[in-house]
Short mmCIF file of C-alpha atoms in Angstrom, two decimals:
data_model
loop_
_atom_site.label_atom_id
_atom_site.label_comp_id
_atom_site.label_asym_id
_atom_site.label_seq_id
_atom_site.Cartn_x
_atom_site.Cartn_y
_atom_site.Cartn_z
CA UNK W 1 136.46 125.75 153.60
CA UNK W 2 136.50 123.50 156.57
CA UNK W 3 132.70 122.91 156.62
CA UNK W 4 132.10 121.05 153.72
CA UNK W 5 130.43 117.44 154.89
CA UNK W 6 131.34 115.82 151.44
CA UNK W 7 135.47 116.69 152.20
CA UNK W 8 134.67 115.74 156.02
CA UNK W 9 134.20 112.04 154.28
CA UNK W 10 137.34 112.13 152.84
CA UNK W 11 139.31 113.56 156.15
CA UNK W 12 137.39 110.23 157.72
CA UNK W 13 138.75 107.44 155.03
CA UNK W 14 142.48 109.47 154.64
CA UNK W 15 142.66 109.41 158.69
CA UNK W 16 141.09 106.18 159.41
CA UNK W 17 143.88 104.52 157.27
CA UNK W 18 146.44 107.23 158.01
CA UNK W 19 147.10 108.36 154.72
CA UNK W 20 149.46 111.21 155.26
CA UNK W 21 148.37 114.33 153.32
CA UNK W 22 147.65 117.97 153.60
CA UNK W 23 144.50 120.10 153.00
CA UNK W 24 143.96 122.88 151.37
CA UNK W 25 140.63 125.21 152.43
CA UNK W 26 139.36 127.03 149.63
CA UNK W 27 136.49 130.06 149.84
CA UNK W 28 133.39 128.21 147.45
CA UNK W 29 131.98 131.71 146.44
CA UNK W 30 135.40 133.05 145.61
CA UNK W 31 137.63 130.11 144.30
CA UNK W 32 141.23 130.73 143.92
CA UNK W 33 142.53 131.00 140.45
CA UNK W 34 144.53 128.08 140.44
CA UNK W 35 141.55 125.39 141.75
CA UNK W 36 139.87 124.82 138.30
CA UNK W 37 143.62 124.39 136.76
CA UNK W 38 144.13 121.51 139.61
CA UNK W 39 140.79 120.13 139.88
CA UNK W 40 139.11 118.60 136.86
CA UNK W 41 135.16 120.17 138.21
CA UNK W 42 134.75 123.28 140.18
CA UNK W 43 133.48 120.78 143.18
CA UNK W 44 135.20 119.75 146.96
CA UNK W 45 136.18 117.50 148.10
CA UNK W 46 138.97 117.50 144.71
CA UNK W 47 141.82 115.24 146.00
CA UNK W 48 145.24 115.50 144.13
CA UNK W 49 147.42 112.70 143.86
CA UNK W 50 150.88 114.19 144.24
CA UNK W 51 152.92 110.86 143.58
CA UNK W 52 151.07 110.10 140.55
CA UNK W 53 152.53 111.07 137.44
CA UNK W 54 150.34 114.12 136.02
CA UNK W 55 149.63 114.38 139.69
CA UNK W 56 145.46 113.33 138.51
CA UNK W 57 142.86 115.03 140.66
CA UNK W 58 140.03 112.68 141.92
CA UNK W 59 136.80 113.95 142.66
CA UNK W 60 132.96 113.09 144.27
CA UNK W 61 133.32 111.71 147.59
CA UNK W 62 131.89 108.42 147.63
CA UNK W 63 134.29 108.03 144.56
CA UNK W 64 137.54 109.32 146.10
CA UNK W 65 136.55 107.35 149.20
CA UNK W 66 136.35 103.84 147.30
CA UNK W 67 139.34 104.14 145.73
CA UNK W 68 141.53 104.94 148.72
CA UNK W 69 139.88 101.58 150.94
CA UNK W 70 141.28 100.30 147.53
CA UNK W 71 144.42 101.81 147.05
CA UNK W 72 145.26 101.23 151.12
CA UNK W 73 143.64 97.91 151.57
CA UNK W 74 145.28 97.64 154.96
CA UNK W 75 142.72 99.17 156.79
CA UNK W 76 139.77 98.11 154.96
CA UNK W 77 136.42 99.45 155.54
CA UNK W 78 133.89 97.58 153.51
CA UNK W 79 132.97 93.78 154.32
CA UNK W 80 134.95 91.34 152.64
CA UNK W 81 131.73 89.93 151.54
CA UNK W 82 130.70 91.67 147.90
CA UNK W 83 127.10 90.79 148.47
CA UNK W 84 127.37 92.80 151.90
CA UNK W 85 129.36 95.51 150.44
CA UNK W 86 127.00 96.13 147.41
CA UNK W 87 124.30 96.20 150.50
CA UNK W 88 126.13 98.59 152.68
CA UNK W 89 126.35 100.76 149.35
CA UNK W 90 122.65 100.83 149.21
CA UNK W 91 122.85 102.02 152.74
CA UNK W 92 125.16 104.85 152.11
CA UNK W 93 123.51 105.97 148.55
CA UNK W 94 119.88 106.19 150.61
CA UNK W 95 121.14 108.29 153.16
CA UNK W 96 121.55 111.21 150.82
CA UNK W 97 117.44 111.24 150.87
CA UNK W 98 118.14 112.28 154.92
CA UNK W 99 121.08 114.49 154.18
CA UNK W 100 118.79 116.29 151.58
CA UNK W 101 115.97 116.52 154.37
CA UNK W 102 118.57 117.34 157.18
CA UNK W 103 119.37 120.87 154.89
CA UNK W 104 115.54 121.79 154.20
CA UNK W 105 115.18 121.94 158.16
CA UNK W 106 118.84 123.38 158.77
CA UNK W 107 118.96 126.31 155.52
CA UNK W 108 115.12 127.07 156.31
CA UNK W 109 114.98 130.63 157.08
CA UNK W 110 112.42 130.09 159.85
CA UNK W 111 112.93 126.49 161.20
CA UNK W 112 110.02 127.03 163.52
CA UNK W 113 107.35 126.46 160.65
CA UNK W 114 109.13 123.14 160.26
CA UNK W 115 108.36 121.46 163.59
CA UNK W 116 105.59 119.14 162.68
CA UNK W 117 107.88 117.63 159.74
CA UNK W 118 109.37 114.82 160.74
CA UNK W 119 112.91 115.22 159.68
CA UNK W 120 114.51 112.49 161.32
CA UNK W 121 112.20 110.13 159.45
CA UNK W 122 115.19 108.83 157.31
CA UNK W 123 117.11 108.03 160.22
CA UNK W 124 114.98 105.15 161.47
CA UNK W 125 115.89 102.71 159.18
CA UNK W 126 119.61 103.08 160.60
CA UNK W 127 118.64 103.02 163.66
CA UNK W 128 116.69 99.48 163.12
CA UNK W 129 119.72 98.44 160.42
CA UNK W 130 122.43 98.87 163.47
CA UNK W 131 119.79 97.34 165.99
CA UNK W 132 119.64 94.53 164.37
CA UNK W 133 123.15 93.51 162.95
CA UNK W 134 124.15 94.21 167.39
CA UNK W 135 127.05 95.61 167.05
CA UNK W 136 128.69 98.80 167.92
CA UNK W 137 129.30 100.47 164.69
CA UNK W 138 127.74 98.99 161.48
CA UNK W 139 130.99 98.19 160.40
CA UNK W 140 131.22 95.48 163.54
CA UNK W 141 133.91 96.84 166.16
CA UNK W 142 135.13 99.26 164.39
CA UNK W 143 133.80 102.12 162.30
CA UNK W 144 133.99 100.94 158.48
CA UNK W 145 132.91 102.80 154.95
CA UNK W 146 128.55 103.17 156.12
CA UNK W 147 129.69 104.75 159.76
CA UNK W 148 132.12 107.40 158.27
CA UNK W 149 130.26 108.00 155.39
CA UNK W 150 127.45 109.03 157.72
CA UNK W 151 128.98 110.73 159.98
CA UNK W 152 129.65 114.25 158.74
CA UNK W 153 125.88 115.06 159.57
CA UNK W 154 125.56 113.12 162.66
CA UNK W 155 128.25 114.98 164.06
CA UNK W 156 126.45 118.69 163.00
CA UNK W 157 123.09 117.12 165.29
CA UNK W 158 124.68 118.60 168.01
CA UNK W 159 124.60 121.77 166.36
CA UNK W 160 120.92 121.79 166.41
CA UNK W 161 120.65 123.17 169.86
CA UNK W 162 122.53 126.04 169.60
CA UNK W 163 121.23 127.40 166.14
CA UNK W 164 117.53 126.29 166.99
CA UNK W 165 115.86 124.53 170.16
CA UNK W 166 116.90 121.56 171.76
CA UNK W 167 113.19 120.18 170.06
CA UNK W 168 115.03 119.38 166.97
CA UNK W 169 118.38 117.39 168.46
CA UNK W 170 118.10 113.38 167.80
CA UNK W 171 116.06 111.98 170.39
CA UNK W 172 117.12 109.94 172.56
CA UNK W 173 114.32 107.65 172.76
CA UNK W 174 113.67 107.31 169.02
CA UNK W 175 116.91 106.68 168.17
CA UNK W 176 118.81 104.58 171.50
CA UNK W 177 120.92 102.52 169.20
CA UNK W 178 122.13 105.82 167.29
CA UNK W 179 122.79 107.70 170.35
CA UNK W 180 125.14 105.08 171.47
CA UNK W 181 126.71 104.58 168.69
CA UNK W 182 127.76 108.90 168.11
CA UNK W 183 128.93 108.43 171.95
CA UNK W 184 131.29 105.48 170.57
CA UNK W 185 131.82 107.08 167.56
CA UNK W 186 132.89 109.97 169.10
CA UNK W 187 135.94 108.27 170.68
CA UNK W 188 136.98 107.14 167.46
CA UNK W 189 141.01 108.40 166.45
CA UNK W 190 139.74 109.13 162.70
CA UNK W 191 136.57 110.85 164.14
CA UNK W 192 138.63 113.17 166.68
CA UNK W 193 141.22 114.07 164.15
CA UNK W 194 138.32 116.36 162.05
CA UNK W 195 136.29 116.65 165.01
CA UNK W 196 134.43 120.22 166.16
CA UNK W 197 132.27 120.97 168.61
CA UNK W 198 128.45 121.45 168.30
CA UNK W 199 128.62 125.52 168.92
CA UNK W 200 131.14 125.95 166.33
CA UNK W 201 129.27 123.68 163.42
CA UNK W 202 126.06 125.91 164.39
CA UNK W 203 128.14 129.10 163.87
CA UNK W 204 129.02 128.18 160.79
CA UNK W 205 125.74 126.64 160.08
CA UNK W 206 124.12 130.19 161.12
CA UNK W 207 126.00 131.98 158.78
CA UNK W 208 125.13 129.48 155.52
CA UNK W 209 121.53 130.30 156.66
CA UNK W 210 121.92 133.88 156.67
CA UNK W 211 122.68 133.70 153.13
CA UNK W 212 126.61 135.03 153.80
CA UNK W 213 128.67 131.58 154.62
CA UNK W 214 131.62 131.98 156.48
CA UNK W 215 134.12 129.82 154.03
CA UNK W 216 136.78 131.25 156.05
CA UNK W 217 136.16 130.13 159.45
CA UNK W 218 138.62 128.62 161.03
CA UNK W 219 140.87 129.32 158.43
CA UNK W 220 143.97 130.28 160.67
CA UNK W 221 143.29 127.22 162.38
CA UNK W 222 143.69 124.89 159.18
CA UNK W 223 146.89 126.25 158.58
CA UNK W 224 148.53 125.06 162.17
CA UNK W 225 150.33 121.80 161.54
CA UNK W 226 148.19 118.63 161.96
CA UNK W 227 148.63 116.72 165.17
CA UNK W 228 145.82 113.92 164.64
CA UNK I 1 108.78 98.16 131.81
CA UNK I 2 111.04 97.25 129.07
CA UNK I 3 111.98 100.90 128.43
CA UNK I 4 114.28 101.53 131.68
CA UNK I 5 117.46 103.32 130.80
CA UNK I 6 118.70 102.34 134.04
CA UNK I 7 117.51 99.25 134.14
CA UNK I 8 118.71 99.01 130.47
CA UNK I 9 122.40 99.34 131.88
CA UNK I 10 121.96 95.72 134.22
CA UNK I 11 120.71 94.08 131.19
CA UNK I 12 123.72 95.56 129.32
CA UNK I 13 126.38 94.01 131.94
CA UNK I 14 124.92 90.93 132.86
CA UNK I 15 124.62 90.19 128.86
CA UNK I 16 128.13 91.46 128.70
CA UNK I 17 129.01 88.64 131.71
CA UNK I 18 126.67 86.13 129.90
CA UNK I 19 125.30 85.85 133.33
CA UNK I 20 121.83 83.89 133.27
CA UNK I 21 118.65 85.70 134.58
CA UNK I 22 114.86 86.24 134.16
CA UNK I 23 113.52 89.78 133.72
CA UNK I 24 110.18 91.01 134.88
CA UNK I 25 108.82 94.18 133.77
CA UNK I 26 106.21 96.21 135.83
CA UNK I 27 103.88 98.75 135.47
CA UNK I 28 105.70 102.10 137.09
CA UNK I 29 102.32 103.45 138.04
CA UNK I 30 100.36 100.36 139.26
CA UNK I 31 103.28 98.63 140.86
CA UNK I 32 102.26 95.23 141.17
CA UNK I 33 101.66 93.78 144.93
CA UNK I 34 104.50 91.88 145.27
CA UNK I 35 107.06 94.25 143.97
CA UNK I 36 107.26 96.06 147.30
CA UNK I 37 107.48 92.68 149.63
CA UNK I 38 110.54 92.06 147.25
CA UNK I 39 112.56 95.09 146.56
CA UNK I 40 113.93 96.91 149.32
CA UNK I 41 112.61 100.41 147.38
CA UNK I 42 109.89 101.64 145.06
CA UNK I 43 112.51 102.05 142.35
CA UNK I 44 114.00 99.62 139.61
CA UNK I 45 116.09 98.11 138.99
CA UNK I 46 116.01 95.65 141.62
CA UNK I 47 117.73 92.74 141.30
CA UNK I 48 117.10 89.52 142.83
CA UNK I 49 119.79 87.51 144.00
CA UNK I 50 117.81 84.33 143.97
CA UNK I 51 120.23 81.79 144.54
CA UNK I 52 122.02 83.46 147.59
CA UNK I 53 120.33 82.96 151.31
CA UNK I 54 117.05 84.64 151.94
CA UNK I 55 117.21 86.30 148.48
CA UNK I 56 118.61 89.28 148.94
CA UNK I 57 117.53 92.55 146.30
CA UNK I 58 120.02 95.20 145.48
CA UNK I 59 118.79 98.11 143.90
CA UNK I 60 120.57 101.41 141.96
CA UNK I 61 122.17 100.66 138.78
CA UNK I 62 125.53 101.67 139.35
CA UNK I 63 125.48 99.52 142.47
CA UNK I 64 123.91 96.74 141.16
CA UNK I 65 126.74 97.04 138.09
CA UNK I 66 129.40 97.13 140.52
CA UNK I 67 128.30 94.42 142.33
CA UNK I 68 128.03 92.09 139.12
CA UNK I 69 131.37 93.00 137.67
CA UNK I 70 133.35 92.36 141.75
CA UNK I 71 131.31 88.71 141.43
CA UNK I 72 131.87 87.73 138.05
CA UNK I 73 135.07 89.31 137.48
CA UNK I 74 135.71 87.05 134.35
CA UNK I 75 134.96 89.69 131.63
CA UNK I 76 136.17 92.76 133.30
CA UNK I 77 134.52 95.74 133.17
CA UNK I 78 137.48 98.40 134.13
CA UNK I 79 140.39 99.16 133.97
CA UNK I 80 142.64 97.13 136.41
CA UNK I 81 144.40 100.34 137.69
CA UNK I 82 142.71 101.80 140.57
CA UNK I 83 143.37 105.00 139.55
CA UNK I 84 141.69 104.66 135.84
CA UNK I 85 139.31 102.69 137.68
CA UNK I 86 138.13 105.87 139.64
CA UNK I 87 138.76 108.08 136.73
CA UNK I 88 135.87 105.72 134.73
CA UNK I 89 133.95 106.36 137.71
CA UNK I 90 134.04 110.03 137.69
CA UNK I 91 133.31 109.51 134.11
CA UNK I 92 130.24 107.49 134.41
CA UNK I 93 128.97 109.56 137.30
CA UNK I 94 129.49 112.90 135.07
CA UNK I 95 127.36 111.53 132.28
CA UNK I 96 124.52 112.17 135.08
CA UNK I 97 124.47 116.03 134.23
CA UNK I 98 124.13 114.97 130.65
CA UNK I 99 121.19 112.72 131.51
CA UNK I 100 119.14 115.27 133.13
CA UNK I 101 120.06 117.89 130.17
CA UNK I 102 118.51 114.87 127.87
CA UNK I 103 115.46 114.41 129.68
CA UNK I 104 114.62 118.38 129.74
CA UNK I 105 114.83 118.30 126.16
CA UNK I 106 113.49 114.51 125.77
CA UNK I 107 109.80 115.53 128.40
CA UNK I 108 109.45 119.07 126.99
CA UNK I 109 106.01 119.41 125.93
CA UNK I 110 107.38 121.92 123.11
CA UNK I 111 110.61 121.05 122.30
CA UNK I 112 110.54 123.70 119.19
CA UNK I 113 111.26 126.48 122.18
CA UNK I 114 114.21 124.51 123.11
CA UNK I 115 116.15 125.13 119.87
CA UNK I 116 118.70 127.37 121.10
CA UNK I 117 119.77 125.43 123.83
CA UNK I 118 122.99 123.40 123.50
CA UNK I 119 121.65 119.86 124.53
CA UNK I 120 124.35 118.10 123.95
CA UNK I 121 127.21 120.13 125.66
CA UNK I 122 127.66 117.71 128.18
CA UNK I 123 128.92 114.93 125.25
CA UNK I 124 131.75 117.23 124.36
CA UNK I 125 133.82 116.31 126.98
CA UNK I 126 133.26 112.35 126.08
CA UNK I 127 133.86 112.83 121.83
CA UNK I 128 137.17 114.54 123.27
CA UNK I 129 138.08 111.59 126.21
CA UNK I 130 137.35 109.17 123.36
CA UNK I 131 138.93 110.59 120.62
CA UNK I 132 142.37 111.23 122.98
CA UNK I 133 142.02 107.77 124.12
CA UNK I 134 142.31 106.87 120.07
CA UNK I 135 140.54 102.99 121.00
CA UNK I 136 137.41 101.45 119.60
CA UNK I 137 135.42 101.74 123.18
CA UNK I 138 136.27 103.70 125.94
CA UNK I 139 137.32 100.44 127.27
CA UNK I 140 139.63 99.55 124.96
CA UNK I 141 139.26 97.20 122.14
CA UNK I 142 135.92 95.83 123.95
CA UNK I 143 133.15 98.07 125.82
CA UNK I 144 133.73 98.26 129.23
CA UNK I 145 131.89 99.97 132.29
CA UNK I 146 131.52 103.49 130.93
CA UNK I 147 130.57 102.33 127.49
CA UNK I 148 127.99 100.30 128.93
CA UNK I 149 126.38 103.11 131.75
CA UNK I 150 126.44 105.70 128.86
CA UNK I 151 124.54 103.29 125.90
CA UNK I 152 121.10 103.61 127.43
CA UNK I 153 120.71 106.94 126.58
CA UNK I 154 123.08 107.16 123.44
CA UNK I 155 120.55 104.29 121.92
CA UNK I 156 118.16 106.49 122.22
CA UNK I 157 119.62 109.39 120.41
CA UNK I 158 117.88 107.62 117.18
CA UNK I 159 114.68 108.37 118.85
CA UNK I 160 115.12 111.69 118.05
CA UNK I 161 114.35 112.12 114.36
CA UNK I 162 110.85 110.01 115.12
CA UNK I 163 109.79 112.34 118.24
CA UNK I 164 111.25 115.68 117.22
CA UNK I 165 113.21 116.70 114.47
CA UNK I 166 116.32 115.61 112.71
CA UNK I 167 118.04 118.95 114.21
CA UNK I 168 118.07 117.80 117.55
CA UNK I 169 119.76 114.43 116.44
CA UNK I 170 123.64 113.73 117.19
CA UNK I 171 125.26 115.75 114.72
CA UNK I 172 127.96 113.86 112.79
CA UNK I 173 130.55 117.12 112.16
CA UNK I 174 130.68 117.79 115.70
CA UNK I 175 130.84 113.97 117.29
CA UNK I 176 132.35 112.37 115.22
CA UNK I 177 134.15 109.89 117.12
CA UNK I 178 130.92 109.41 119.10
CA UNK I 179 129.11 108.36 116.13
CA UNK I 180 132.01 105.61 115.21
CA UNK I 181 131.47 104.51 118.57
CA UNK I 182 127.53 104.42 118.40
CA UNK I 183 127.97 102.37 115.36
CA UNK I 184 130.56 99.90 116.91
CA UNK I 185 128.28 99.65 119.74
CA UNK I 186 125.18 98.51 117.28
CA UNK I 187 127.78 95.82 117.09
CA UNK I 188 128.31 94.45 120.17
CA UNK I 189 126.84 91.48 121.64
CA UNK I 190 124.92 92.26 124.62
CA UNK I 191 123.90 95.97 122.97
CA UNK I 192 122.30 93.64 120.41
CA UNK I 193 120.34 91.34 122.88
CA UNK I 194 118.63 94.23 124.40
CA UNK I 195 118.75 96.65 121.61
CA UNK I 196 115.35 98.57 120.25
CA UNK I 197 115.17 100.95 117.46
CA UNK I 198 115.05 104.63 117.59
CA UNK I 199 111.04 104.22 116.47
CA UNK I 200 110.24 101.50 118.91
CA UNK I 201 112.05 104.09 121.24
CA UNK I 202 110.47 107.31 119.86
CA UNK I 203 106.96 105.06 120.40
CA UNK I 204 107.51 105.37 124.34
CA UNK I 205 108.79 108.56 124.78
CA UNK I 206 106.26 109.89 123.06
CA UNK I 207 103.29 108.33 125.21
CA UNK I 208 105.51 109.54 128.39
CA UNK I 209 105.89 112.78 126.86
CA UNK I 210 101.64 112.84 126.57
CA UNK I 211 101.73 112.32 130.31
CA UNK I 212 100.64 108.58 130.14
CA UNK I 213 103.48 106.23 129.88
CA UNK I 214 102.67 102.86 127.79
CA UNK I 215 104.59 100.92 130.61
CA UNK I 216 102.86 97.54 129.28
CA UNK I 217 104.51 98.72 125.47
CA UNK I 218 106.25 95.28 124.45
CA UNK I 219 104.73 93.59 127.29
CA UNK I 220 104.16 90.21 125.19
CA UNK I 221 107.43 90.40 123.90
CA UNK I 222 108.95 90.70 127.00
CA UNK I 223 107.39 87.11 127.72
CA UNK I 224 108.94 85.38 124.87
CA UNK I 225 111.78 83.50 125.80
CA UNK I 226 114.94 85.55 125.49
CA UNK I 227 117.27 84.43 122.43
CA UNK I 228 120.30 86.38 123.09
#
């Protein structure tokens, strides 16, 4: 399926360094009969090495994602420095306590009850983290492993609108720093190769809430040839 | 506390590295005041990088292991190839499910109801990685990464006897190359600096079990100076 935030991290890293490779979109509920032959866990993102011999399939995203910045070096996306890179691991690891948040407000039947959570809480130590270091993504001027690795979800905020109220979008006064940087990361090649629009993550979004997910949503569109 | 399991896989690598540093073990439920001014998070490990400017803390095991074994790359931890190198990794993150499976069985207040369930299901696929690897460790002919992010927990499998029952101790017929390995492992040098016995262990997990963890258990010998 083309939704799945965990695979979006991989599309990120692959395009970023321009790692040539094609995708395959597989329904979660009803997985084709030849996935668990090819993938060593029934999990996405599974990424199979074709030019290795056994052709080995890698799995877990942060995982797949470490080894390509170290199998294609050219492009790399952590700092050089191994203290800072251990540091912007920490950074990446922590923000699965706001992803986890992010789906108790998004899957929540009635959202509305929700509205005196703070859901964003997580958020504001990135917003202070990419205050401070004063540059435009947190991996300096350009995005590196911490910006992609975030962005899946920061891309679906703009979903928020159209499956709920415009009360629950990032605000633009908490979070100036993070609001710039989406508007730069936007404009970012690896960003606009995987890219969708706000209306069509909440239509996705609205069917995973309504307990029926829509793995095969833009389906027809995966299988057109890949421009990025 | 000295009983960690995660905290129990630093000690492991920076023994492993014969890299110098002082331990302090706190209370999990009265954290002491100081712990939060230094860690960047309520959890441990955290280490402190005390030497390097403004003395930085990292914190998560696997980080904090990945960190020591880029900066002291002098006793490797895995495999050169990037690829095995991921493969470890997919490895070491798997053992996860097994952990939780442990602790369900490990925390039950009435482990006697538990006697159908196959707690060790998740070690099958390790006895069969090990045994088709046909080497001492799953590193080779010394521990490496894996070997070292699995012991915590596969120390404590001679807690079991003490705690519960010898039926819910590794069974020799069915892990066989496991138990070679655990015994190898009793073996190796920096298993043996922070090794404890399966009643010292049994001891803990018992008071956690009763709802009060003896955090301060070993306390004074935690303060000796360290031989190893």
């Amino acid at each position: 399926m083309r939704f799945c935030p965990y695979a979006h991290r991989v599309h990120l890293v692959l395009d970023a360094k321009k790692i040539p490779y094609h995708a395959i979109y597989i329904n979660l509920r009803q997985k084709p009969e030849w996935f668990p032959l090819v993938s060593s866990s029934t999990k996405v993102p599974a990424l199979e090495l074709v030019k290795e011999p056994g052709k080995p399939v890698l799995i877990e995203s942060l995982i797949i994602c470490d080894y390509l910045d170290e199998r294609f070096p050219e492009v790399p996306l952590y700092p050089k420095d191994l203290l800072k890179k251990a540091q912007e691991k920490i950074l990446i690891e922590r923000f699965e306590q706001f992803i986890s948040d992010f789906y108790n407000l998004v899957l929540h039947k009635n959202p509305e009850q929700l509205v005196d959570i703070d859901h964003y809480a997580g958020l504001v130590a990135y917003e202070e983290e990419l205050k401070q270091r004063g540059t435009k993504f947190f991996g300096g001027d350009n995005p590196g492993m911490l910006d992609y690795m975030m962005w899946p979800w920061c891309e679906r905020f703009a979903a928020m609108k159209f499956s709920f109220d415009e009360k629950f979008e990032l605000s633009r006064e908490r979070f100036p720093t993070l609001i710039k940087w989406r508007d730069l990361m936007l404009q970012d090649r690896a960003v606009k190769c995987f890219y969708l629009d706000g209306q069509t993550h909440a239509k996705y979004m609205d069917s995973r809430r309504s307990g029926n997910a829509d793995y095969n949503m833009l389906y027809n569109e995966a299988k057109r040839v890949k421009l990025g």
